[in-house]
Coordinates of C-alpha atoms in Angstrom, one line a residue:
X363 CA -48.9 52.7 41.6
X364 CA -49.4 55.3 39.1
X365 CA -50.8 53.0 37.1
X366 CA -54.9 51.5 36.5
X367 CA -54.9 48.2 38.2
X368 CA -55.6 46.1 35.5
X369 CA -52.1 47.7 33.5
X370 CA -51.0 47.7 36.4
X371 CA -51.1 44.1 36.8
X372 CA -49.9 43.5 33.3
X373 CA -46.7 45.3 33.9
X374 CA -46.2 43.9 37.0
X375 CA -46.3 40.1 35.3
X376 CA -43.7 41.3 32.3
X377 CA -41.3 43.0 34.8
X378 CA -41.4 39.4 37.4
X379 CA -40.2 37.9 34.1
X380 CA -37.4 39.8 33.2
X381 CA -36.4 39.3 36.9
X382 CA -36.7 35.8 36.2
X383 CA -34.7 35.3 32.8
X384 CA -32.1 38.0 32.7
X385 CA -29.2 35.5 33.5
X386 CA -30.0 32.5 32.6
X387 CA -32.3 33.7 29.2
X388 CA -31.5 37.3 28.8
X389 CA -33.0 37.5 24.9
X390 CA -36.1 36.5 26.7
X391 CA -35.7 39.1 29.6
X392 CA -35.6 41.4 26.8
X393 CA -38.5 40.6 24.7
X394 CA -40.4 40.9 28.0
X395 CA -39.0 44.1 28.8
X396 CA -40.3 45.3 25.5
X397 CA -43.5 44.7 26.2
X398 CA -43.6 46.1 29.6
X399 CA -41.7 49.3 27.6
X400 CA -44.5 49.2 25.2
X401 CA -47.3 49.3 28.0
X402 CA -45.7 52.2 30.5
X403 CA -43.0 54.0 29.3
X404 CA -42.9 56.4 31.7
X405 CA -42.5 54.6 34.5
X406 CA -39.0 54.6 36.1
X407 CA -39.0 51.0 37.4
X408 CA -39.8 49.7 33.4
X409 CA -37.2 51.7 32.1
X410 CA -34.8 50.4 34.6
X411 CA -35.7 46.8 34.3
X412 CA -35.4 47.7 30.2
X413 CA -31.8 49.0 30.9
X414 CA -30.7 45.7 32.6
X415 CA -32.4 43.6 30.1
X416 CA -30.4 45.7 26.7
X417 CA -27.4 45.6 29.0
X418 CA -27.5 41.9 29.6
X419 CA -28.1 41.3 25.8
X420 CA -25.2 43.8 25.0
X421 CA -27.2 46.2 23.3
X422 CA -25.1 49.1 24.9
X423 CA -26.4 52.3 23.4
X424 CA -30.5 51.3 24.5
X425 CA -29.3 50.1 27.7
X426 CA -27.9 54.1 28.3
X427 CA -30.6 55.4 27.1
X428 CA -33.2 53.7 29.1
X429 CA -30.6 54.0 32.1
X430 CA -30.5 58.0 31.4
X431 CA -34.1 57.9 31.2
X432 CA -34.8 56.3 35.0
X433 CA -31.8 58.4 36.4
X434 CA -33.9 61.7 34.9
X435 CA -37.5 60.2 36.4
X436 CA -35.7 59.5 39.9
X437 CA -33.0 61.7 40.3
X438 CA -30.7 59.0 41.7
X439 CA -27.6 58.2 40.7
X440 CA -27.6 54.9 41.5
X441 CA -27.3 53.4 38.0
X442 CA -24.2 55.8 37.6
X443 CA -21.6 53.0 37.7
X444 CA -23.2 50.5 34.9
X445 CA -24.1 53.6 32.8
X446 CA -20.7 54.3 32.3
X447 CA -19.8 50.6 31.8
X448 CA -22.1 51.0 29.1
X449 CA -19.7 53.5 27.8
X450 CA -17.3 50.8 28.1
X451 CA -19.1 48.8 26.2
X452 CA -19.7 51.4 23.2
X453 CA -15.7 51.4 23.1
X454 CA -15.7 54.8 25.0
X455 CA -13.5 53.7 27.5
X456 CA -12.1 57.7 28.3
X457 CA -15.6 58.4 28.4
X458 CA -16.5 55.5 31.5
X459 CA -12.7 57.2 33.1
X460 CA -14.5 60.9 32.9
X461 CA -17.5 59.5 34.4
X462 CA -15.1 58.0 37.3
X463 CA -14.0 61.2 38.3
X464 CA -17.6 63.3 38.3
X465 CA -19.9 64.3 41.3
X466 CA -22.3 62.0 41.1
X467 CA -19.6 58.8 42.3
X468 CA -19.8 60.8 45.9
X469 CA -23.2 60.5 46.1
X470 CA -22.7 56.7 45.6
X471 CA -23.3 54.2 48.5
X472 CA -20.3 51.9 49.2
X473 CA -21.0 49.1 47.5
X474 CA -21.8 51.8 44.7
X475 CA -18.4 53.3 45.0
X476 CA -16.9 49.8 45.0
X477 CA -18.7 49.0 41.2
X478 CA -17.4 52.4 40.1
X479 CA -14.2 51.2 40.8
X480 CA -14.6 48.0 39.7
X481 CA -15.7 49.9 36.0
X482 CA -13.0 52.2 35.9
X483 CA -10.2 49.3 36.5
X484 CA -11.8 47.9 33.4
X485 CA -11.9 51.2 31.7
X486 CA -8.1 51.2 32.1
X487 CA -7.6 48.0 31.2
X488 CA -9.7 48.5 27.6
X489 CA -7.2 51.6 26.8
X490 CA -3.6 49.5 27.6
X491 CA -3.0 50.3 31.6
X492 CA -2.4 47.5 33.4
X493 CA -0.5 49.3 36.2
X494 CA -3.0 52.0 36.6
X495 CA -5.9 49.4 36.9
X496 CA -4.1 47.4 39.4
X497 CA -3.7 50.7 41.4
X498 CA -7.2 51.7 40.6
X499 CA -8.3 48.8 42.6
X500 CA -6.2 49.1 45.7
X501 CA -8.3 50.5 48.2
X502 CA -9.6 49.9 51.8
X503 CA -11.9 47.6 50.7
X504 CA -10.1 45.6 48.8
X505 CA -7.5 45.6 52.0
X506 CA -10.3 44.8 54.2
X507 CA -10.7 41.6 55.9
X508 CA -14.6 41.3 55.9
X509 CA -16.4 39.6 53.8
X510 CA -19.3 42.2 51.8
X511 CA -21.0 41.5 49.1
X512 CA -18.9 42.7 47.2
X513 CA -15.7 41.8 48.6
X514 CA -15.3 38.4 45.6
X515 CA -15.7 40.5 42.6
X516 CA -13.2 43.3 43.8
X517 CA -10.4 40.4 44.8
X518 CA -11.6 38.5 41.6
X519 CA -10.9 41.9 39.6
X520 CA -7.3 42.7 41.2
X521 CA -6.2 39.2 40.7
X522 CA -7.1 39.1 37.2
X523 CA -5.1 42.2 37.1
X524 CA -2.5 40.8 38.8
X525 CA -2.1 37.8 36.2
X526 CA -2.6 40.3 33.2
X527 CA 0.2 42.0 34.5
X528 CA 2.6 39.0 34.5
X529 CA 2.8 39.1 38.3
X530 CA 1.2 35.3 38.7
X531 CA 2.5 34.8 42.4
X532 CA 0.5 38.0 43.5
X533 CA -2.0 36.7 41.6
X534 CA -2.6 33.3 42.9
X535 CA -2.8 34.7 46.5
X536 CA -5.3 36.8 45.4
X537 CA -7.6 33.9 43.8
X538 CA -7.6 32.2 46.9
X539 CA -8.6 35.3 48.7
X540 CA -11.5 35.6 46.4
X541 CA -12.3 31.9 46.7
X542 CA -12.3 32.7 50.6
X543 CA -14.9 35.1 50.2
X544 CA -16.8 33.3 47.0
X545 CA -19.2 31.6 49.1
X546 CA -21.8 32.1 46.3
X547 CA -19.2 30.4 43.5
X548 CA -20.0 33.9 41.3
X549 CA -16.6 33.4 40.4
X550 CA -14.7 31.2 38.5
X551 CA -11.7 31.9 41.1
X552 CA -11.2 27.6 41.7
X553 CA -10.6 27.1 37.8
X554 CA -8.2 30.2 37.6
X555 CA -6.5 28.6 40.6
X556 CA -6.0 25.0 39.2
X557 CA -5.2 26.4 36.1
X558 CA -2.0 28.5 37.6
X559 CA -1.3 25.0 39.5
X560 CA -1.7 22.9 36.2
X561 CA -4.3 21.0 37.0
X562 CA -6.9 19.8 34.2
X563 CA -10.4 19.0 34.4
X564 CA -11.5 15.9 32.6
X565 CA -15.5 15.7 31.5
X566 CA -17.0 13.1 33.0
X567 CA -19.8 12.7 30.3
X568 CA -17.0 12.6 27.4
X569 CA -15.0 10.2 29.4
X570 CA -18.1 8.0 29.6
X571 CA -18.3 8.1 26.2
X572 CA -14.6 7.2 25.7
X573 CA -14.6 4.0 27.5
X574 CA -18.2 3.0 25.9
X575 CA -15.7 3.0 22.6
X576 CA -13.2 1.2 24.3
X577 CA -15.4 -1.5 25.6
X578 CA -17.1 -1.8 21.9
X579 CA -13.3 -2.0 20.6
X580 CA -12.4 -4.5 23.2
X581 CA -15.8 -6.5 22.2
X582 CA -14.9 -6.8 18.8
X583 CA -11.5 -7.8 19.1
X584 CA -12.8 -10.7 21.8
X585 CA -15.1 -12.0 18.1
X586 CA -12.0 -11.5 15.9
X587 CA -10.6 -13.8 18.2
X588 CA -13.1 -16.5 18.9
X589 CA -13.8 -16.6 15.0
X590 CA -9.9 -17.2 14.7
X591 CA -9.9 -19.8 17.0
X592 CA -13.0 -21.6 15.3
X593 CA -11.6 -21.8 11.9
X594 CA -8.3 -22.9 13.6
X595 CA -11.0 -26.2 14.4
X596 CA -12.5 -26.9 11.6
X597 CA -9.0 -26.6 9.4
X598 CA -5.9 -28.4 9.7
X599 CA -3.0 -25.7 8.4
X600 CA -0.9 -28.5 8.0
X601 CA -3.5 -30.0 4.9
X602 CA -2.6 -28.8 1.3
X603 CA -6.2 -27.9 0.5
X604 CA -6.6 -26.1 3.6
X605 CA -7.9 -22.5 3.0
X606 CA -9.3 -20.2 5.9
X607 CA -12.6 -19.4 6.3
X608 CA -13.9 -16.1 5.0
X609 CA -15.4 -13.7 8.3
X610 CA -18.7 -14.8 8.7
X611 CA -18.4 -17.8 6.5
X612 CA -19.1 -20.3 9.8
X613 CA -22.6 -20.0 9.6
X614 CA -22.8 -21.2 5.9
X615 CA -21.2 -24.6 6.9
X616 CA -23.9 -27.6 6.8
X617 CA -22.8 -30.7 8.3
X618 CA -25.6 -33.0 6.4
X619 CA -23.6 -32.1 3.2
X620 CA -20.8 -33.7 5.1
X621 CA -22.9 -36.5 5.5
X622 CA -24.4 -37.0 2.3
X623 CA -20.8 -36.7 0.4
X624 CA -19.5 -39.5 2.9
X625 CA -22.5 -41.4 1.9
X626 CA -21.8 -41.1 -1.8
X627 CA -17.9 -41.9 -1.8
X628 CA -19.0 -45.0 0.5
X629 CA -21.6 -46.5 -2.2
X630 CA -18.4 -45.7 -4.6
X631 CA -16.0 -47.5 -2.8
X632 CA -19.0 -50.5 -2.8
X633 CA -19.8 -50.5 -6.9
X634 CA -15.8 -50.8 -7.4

């Protein structure tokens, strides 16, 4: 709103399309970002949207700067939790832990409080500590029995944990748990559980493939065959000029030569 309409408008159209392509084009998302950058920088909603679009392309130290940015425009402190998985991503996981334990996670809302969580597990998972992630993520929510939006990830999270931590029973009751609440499929919890189980997943395009080679194999041996059986035909094995026919040599056979030889011998046989 701070803007002339006809910018504006032009924002407006660059920031739809980083909406649009952040997950499934992200390098796209970002080139749009750019532009939107270029065209009103101070606007908190552009550096936002430009945060999310370096952060889904892992270009770390722009997306916490352009996070830092909108947090100073707003005042909120709602980006706290993936600025400091940004630090995670810069390799400053003691830094992400530090931002764990400041004021600004209070001011959170739950499902804030939850992602903050969700960052500092990983945070102690980057520096070694299994055991201290898996306890990072025990909490009333995770012990909850309804279903939020982010109830998946945070199962998803202490089940991967779990597994890390060589505890695999634990760990397959808590991928089903996440698969109960997964009603989205976000997760991959279904694979993680059939892998655990053994079971293997077979592409159906490749197979496809396979038995279009099988069926070409199987073809060519039903030629070999019929070509063996002609010559078997046209040869007696038992005569002493018998020789096989060379592959292909079937179609170079001309039975007026046949003819005409026969012919010959006969007006032989008539002269003598």
């Amino acid at each position: 709103m701070s803007l002339p309409k006809g910018l504006a408008e032009e924002v407006s159209k660059n920031l739809v399309m980083v909406a649009r392509l952040i997950d499934e084009e992200p390098e796209q998302a970002y080139a749009y970002s750019r532009i939107a950058l270029r065209l009103a920088s101070r606007v908190a909603a552009v550096r936002e949207a430009a945060g999310f679009a370096a952060y889904a392309t892992q270009k770390y130290s722009e997306a916490l700067a352009e996070f830092r940015a909108a947090k100073r425009m707003t005042g909120s402190v709602e980006l706290w939790p993936v600025m400091a998985d940004c630090e995670r991503g810069l390799g400053r996981p003691e830094r992400a832990l530090t931002m764990a334990g400041e004021p600004e996670v209070a001011k959170l809302d739950k499902a804030g409080q939850v992602e903050m969580r969700l960052v500092a597990a990983g945070a102690r998972r980057d520096l070694g500590q299994l055991d201290a992630a898996i306890v990072t993520l025990q909490s009333p929510e995770l012990a909850s029995s309804s279903v939020q939006p982010w109830t998946a990830r945070l199962r998803y999270a202490y089940a991967d944990a779990l597994l890390a931590a060589g505890r695999e029973d634990e760990a397959r009751e808590w991928f089903g748990k996440t698969l109960e609440a997964d009603k989205d499929g976000a997760t991959d919890a279904s694979d993680r559980l059939a892998e655990l189980d053994g079971v293997e997943f077979v592409d159906a395009m490749h197979e496809d493939e396979a038995d279009e080679v099988d069926d070409e194999a199987d073809a060519a041996e039903v030629a070999a065959a019929e070509r063996a059986s002609d010559q078997a035909e046209y040869y007696d094995e038992d005569d002493e000029e018998y020789e096989p026919l060379d592959e292909g040599s079937e179609a170079d056979i001309d039975v007026t030569d046949e003819v005409v030889a026969d012919l010959d011998d006969d007006r032989a046989d008539d002269k003598a």
